[in-house]
PDB file of C-alpha atoms in Angstrom:
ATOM      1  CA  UNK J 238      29.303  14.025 -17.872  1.00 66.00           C
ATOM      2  CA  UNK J 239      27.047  16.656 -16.750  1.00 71.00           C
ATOM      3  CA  UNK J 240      26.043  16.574 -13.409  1.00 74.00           C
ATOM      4  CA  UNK J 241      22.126  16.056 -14.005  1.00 76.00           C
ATOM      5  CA  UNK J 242      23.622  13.127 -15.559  1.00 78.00           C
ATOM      6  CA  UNK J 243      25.386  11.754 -12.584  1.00 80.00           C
ATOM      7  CA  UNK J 244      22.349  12.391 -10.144  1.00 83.00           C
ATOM      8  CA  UNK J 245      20.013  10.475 -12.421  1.00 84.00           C
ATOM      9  CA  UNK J 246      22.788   7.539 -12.844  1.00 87.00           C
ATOM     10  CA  UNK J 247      23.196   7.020  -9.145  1.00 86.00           C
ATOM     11  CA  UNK J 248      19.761   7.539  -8.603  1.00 86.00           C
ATOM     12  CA  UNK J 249      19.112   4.628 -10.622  1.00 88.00           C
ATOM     13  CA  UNK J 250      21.878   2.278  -9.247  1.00 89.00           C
ATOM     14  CA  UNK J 251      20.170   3.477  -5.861  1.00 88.00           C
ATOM     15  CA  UNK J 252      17.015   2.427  -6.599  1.00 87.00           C
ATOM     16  CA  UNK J 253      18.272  -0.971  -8.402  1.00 87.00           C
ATOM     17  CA  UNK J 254      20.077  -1.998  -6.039  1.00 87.00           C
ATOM     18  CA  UNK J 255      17.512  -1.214  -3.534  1.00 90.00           C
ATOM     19  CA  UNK J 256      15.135  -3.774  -5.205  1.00 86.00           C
ATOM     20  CA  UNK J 257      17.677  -6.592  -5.806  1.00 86.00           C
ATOM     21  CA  UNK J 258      18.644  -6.640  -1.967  1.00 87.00           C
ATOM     22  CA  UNK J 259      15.012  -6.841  -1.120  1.00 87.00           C
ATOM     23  CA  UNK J 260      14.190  -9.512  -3.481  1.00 85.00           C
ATOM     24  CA  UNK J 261      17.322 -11.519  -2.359  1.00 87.00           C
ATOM     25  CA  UNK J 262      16.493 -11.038   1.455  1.00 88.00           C
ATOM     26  CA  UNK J 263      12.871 -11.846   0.699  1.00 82.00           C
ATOM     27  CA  UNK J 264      14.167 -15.112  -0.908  1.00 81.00           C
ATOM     28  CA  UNK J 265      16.569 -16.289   1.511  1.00 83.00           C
ATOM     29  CA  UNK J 266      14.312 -15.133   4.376  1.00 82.00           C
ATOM     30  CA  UNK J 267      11.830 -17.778   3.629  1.00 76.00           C
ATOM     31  CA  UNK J 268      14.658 -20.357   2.642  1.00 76.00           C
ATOM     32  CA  UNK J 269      15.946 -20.648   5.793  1.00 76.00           C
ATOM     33  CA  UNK J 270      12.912 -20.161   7.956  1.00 74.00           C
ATOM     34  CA  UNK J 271      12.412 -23.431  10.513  1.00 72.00           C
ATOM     35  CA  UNK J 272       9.853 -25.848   8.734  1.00 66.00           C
ATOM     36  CA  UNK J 273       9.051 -26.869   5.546  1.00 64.00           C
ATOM     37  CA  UNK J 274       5.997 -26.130   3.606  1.00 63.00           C
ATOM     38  CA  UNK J 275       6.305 -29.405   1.668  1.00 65.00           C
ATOM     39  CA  UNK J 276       6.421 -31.539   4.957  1.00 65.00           C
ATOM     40  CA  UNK J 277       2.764 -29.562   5.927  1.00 64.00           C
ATOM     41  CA  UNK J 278       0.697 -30.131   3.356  1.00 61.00           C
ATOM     42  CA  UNK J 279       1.510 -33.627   3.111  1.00 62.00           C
ATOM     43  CA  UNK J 280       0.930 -33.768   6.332  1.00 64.00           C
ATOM     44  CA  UNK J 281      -2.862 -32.266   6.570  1.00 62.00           C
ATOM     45  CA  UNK J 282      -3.013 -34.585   3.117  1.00 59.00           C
ATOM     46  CA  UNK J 283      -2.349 -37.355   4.548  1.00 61.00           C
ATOM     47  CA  UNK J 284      -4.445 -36.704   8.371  1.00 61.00           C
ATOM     48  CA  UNK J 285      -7.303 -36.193   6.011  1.00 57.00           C
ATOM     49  CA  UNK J 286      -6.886 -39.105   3.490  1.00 58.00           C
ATOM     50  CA  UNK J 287      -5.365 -42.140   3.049  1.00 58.00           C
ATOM     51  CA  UNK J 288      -2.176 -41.950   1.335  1.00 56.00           C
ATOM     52  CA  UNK J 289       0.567 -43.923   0.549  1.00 62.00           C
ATOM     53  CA  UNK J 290       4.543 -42.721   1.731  1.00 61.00           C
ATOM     54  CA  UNK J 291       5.447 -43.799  -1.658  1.00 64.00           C
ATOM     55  CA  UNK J 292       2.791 -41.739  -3.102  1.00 65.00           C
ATOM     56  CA  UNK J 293       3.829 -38.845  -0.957  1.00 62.00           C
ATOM     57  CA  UNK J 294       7.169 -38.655  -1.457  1.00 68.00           C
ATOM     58  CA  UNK J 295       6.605 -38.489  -5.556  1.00 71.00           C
ATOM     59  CA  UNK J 296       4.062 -35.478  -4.397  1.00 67.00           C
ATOM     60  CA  UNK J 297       7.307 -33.967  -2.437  1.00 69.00           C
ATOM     61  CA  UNK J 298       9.320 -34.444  -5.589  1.00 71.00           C
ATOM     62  CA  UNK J 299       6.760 -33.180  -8.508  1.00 71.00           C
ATOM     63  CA  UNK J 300       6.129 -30.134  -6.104  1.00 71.00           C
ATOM     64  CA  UNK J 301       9.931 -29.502  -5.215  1.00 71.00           C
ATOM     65  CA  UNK J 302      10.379 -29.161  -9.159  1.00 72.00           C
ATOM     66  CA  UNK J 303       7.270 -27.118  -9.569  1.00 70.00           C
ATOM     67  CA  UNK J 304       8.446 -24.708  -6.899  1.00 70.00           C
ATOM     68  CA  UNK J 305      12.101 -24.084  -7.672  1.00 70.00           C
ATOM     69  CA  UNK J 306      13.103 -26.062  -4.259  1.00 71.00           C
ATOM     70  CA  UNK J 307      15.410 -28.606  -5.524  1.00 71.00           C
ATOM     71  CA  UNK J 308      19.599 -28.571  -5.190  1.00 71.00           C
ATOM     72  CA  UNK J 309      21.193 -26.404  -2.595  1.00 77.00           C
ATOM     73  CA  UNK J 310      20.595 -22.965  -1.906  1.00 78.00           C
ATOM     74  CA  UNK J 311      22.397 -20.813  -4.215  1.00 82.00           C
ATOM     75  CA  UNK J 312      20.808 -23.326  -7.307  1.00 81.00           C
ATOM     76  CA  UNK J 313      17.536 -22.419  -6.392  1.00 81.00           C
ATOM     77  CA  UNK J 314      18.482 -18.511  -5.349  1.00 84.00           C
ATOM     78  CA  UNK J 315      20.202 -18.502  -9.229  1.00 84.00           C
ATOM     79  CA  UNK J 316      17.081 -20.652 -10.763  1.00 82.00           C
ATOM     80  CA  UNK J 317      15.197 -18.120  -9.141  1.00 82.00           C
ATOM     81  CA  UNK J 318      16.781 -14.702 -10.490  1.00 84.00           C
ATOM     82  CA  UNK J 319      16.849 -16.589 -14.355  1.00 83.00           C
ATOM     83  CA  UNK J 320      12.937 -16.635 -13.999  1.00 80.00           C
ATOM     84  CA  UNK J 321      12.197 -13.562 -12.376  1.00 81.00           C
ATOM     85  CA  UNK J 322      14.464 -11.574 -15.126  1.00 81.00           C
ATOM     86  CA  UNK J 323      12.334 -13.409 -17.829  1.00 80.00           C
ATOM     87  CA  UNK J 324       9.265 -12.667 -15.986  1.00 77.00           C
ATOM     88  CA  UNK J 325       8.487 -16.268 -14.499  1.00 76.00           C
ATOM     89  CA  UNK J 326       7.442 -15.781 -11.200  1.00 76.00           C
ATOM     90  CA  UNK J 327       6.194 -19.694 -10.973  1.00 74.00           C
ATOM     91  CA  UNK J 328       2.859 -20.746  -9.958  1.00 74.00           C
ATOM     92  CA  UNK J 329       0.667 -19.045  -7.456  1.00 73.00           C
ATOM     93  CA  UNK J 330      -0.465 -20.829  -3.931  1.00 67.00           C
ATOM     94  CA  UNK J 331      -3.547 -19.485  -3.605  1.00 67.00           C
ATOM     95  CA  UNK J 332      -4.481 -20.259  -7.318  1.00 68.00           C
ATOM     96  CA  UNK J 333      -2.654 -23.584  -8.727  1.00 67.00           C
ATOM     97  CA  UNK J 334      -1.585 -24.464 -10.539  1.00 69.00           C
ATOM     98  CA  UNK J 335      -2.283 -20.490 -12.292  1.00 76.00           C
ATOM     99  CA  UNK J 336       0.595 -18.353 -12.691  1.00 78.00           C
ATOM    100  CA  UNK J 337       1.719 -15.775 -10.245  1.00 77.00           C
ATOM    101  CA  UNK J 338       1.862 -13.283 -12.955  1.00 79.00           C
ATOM    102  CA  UNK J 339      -1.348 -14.343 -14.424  1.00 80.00           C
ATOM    103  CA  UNK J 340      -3.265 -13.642 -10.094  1.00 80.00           C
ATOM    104  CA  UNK J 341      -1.221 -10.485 -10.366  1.00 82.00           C
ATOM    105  CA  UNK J 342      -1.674  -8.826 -13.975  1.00 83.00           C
ATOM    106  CA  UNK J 343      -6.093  -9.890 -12.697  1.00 81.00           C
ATOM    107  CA  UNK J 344      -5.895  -8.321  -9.560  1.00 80.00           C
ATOM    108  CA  UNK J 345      -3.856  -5.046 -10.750  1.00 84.00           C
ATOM    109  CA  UNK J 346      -6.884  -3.000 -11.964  1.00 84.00           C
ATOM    110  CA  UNK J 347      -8.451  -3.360  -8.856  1.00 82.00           C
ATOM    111  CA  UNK J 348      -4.918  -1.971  -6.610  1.00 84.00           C
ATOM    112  CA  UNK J 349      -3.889   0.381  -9.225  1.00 87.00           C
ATOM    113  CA  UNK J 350      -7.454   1.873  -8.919  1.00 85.00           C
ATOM    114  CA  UNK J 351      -7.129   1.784  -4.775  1.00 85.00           C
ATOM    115  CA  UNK J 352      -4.145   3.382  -4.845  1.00 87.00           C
ATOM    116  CA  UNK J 353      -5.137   6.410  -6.941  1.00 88.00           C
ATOM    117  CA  UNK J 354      -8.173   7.322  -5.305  1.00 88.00           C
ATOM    118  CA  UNK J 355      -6.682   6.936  -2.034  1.00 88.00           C
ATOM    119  CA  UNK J 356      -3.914   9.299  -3.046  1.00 88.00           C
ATOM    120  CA  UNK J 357      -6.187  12.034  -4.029  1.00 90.00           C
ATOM    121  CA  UNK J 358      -8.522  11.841  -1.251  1.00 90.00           C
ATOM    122  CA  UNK J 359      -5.588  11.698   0.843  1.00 88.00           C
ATOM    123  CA  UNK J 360      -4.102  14.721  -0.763  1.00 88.00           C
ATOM    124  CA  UNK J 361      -7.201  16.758  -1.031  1.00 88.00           C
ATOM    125  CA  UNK J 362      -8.079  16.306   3.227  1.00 88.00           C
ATOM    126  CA  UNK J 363      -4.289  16.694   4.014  1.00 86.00           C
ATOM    127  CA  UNK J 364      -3.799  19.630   2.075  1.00 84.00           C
ATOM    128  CA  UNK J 365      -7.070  21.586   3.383  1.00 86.00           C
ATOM    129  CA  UNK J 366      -7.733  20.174   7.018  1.00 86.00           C
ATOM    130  CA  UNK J 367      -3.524  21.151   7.297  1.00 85.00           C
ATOM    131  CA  UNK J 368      -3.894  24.525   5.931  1.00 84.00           C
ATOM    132  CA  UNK J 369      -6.952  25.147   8.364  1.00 84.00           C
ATOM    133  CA  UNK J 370      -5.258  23.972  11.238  1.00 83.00           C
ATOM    134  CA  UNK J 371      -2.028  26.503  10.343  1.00 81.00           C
ATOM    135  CA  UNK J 372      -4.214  29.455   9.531  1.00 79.00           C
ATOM    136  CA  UNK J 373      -5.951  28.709  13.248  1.00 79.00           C
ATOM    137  CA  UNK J 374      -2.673  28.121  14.931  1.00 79.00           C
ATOM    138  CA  UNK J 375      -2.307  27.471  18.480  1.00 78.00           C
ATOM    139  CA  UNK J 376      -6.255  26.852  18.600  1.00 82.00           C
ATOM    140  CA  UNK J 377      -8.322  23.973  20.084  1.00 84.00           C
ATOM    141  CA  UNK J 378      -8.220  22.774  16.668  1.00 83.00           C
ATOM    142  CA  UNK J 379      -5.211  23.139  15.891  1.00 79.00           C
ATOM    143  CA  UNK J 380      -3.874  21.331  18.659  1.00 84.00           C
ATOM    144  CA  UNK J 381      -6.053  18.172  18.329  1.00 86.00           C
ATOM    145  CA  UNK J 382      -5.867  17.998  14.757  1.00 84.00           C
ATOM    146  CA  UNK J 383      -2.099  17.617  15.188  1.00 82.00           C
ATOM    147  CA  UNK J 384      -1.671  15.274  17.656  1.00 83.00           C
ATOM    148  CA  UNK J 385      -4.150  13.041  16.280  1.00 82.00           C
ATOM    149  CA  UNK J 386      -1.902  13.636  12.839  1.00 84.00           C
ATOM    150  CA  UNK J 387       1.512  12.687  14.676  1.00 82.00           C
ATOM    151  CA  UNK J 388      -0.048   9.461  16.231  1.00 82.00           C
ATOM    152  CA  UNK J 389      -1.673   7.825  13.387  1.00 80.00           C
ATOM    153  CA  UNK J 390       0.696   9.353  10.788  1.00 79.00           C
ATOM    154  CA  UNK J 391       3.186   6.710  12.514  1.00 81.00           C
ATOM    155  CA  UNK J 392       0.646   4.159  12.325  1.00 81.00           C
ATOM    156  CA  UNK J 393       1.621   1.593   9.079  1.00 82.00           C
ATOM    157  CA  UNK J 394      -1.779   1.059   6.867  1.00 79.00           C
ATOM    158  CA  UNK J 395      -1.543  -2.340   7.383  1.00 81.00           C
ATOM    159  CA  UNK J 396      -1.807  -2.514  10.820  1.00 84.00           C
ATOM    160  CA  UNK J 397      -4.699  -0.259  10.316  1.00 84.00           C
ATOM    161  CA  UNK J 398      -6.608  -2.326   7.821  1.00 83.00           C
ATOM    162  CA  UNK J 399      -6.096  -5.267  10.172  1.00 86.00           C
ATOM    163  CA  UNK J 400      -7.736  -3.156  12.971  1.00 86.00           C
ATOM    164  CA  UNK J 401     -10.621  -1.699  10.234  1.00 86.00           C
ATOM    165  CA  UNK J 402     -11.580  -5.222   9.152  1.00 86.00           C
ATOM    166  CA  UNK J 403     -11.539  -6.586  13.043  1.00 87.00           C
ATOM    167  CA  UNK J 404     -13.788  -4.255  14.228  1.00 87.00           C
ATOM    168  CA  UNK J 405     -15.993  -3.328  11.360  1.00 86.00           C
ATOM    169  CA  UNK J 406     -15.777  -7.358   9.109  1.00 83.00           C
ATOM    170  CA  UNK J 407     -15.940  -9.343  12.019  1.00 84.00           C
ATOM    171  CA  UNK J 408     -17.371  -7.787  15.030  1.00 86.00           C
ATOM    172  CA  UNK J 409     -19.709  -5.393  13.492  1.00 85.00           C
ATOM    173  CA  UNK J 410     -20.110  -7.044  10.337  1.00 81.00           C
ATOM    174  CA  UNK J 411     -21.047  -3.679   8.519  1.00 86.00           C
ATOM    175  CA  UNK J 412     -18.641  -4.479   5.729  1.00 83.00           C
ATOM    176  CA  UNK J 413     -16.952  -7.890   3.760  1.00 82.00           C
ATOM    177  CA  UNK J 414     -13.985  -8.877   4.695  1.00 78.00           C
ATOM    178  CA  UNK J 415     -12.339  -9.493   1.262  1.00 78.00           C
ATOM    179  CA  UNK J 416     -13.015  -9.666  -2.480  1.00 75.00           C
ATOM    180  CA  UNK J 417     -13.890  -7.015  -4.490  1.00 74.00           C
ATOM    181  CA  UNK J 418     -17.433  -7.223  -5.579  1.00 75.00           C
ATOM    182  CA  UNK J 419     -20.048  -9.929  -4.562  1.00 73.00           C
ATOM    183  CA  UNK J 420     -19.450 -13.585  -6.026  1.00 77.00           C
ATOM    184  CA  UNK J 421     -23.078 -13.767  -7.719  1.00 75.00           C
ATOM    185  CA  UNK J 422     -22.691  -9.785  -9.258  1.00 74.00           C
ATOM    186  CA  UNK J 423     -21.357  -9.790 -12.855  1.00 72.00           C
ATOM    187  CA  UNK J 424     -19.114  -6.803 -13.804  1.00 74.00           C
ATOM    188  CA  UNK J 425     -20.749  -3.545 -15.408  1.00 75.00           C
ATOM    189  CA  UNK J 426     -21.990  -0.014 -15.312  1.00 76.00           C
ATOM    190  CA  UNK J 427     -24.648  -1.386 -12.927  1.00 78.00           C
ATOM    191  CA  UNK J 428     -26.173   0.260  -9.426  1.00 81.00           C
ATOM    192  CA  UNK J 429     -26.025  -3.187  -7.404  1.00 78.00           C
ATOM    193  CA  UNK J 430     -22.208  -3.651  -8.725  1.00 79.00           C
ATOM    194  CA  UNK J 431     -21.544  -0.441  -7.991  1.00 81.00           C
ATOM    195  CA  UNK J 432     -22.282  -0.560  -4.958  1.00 84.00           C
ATOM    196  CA  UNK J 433     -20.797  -3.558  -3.997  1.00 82.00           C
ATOM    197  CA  UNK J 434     -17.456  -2.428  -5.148  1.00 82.00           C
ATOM    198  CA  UNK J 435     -17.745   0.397  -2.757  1.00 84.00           C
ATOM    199  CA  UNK J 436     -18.878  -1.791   0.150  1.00 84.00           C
ATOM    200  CA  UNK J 437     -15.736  -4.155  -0.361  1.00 83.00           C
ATOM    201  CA  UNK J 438     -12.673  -1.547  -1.058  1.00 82.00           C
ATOM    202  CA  UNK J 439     -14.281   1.007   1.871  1.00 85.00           C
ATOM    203  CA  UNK J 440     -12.336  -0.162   4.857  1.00 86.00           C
ATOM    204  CA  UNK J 441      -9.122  -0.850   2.365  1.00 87.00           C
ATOM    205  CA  UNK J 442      -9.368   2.615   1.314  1.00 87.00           C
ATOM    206  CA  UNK J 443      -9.984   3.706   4.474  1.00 87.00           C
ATOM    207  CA  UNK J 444      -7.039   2.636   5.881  1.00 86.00           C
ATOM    208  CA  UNK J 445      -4.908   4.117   3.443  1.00 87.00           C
ATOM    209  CA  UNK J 446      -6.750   7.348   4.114  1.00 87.00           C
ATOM    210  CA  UNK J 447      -6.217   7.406   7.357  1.00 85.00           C
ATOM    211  CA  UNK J 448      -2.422   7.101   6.919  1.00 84.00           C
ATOM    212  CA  UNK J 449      -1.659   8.638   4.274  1.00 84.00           C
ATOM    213  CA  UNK J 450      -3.769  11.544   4.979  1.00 86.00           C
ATOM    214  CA  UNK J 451      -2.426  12.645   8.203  1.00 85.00           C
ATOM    215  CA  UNK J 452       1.169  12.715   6.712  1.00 84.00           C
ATOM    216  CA  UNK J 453      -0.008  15.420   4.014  1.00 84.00           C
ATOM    217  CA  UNK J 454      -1.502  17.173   7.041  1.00 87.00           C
ATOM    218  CA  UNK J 455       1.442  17.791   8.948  1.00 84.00           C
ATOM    219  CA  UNK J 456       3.372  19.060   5.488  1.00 83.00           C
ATOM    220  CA  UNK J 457       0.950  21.376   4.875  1.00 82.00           C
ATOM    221  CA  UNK J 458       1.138  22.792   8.022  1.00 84.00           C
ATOM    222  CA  UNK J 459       4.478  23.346   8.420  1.00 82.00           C
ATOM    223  CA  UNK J 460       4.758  24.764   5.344  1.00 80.00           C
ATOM    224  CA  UNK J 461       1.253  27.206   5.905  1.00 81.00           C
ATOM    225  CA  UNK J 462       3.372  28.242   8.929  1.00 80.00           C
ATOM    226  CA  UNK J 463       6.087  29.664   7.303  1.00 79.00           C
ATOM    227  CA  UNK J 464       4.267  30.886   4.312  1.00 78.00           C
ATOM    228  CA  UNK J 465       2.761  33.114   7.251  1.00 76.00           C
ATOM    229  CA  UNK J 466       5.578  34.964   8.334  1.00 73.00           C
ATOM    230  CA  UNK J 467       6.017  35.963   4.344  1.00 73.00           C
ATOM    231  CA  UNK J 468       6.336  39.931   3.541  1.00 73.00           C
ATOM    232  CA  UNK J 469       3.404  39.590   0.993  1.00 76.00           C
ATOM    233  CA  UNK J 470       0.978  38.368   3.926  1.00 73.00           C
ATOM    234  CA  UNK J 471       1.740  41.222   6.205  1.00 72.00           C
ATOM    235  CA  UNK J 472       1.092  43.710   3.410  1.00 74.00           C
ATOM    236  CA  UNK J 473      -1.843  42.335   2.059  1.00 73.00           C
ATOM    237  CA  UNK J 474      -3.264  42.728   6.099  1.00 71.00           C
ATOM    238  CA  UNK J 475      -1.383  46.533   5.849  1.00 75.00           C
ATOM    239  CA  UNK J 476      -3.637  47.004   2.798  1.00 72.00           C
ATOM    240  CA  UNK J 477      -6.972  45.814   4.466  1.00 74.00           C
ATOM    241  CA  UNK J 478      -7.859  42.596   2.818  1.00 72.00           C
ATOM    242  CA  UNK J 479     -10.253  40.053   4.764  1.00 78.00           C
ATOM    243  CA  UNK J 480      -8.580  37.561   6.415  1.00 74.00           C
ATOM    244  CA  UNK J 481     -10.704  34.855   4.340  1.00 76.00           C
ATOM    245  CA  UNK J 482      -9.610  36.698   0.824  1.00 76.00           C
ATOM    246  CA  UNK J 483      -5.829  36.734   2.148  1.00 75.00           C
ATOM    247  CA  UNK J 484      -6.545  33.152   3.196  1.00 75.00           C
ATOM    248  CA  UNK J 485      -8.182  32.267  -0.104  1.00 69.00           C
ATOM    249  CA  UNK J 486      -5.697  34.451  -2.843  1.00 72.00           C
ATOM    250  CA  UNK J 487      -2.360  34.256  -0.541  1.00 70.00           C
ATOM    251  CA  UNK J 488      -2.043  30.895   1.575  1.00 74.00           C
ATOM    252  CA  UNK J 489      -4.000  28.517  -0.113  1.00 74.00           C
ATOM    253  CA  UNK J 490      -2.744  29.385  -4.046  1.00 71.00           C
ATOM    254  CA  UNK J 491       1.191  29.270  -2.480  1.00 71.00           C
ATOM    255  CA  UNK J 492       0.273  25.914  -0.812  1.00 71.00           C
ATOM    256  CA  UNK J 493      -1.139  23.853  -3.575  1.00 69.00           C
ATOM    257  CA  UNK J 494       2.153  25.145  -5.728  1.00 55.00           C
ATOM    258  CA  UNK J 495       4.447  22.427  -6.689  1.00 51.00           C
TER     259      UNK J 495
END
């Protein structure tokens, strides 16, 4: 077997078994957390409303089923990988009875379109504020840009979104807090939806940004740094270019190289 072979083989394994050992600690994570869902809702259900235990306990029983909770714990962890294999990912809680997959395959548009922008603009600032701040090295600029990149480069985007939608959602109020267009819009190539699809995935894009951003920034600086000591930079200065042509033609081309 050639050797490309091998590398792609146990990348693969790698990456399987990566994503079977998080689905099985995700699983028995929230199987053996104290408290029971179950007990909960019937709970609030029955504080609110009068209902009978008899009547509750067939609730517990139909919803057991529904969720994959009855038998012990390795039935329901086996139950559980026969469905996910055949794509079964049982019924959503925020959407009953709908199907997971059904909230997901909706929703994935709108994440897979997120995502990709973010990247880009994330790529495109990185890239150029990281370059700058390299080709200015050791300057006031230089200095803050970087710190500022190390601190919130370490900073998950979560934890920033949660801090975005405080401030801005709920104190300020400049932006929604969730959803991704106004209820009363209806989708299309119009201004006002437009514009309320920017309002509502600003601060989620944002905070990917701000993250992801700062990461590319520190890459690109390390790497303008040594593309500075390079033989071709010293005699494109011996020949008399500008500094902004050798900046332009020499640096910038070598960083945005694969």
């Amino acid at each position: 077997m050639k050797p490309l072979h091998k590398y792609i083989i146990k990348r693969l394994i790698s990456y399987f078994g990566t994503l079977f050992g998080a689905i099985t600690i995700t699983f028995f994570l929230f199987r053996l957390m104290p408290g029971n869902p179950l007990d909960a809702f019937i709970g609030s259900l029955m504080a609110t409303q009068y209902v009978q235990a008899e009547f509750a306990r067939q609730v517990i029983e139909e919803y057991k089923a529904t969720f994959g909770l009855e038998g012990s714990l390795l039935t329901q962890y086996l139950c559980f990988l026969k469905q996910l294999v055949r794509g079964n990912l049982g019924p959503s809680l925020i959407a009953f009875p709908n199907p997971a997959q059904v909230v997901i395959l909706k929703r994935l548009p709108w994440t897979i379109g997120l995502l990709g922008l973010s990247t880009i603009i994330s790529w495109v600032l990185g890239v150029v504020i990281g370059t700058l701040a390299a080709w200015r090295r050791e300057s006031k600029f230089d200095r803050v840009i970087s710190n500022l990149a190390i601190i919130l480069s370490q900073i998950p985007y979560y934890i920033m979104a949660v801090v975005l939608v405080l401030v801005f959602s709920y104190i300020l109020g400049w932006f929604p807090s969730r959803g991704a267009y106004d209820p009363g819009l209806t989708p299309g190539l119009t201004l006002d939806f437009i514009i309320s699809v920017i309002k509502h995935g600003f601060l989620p894009a944002l905070s990917l940004v701000l993250t992801q951003s700062f990461g590319w920034l520190l890459s690109s600086r390390y790497l303008t740094i040594s593309i500075l000591a390079e033989d071709f930079l010293i005699f494109a200065e011996a020949k008399g270019l500008k500094p902004r042509r050798i900046f332009q033609r020499y640096v910038f081309r070598n960083i945005l190289l694969p």
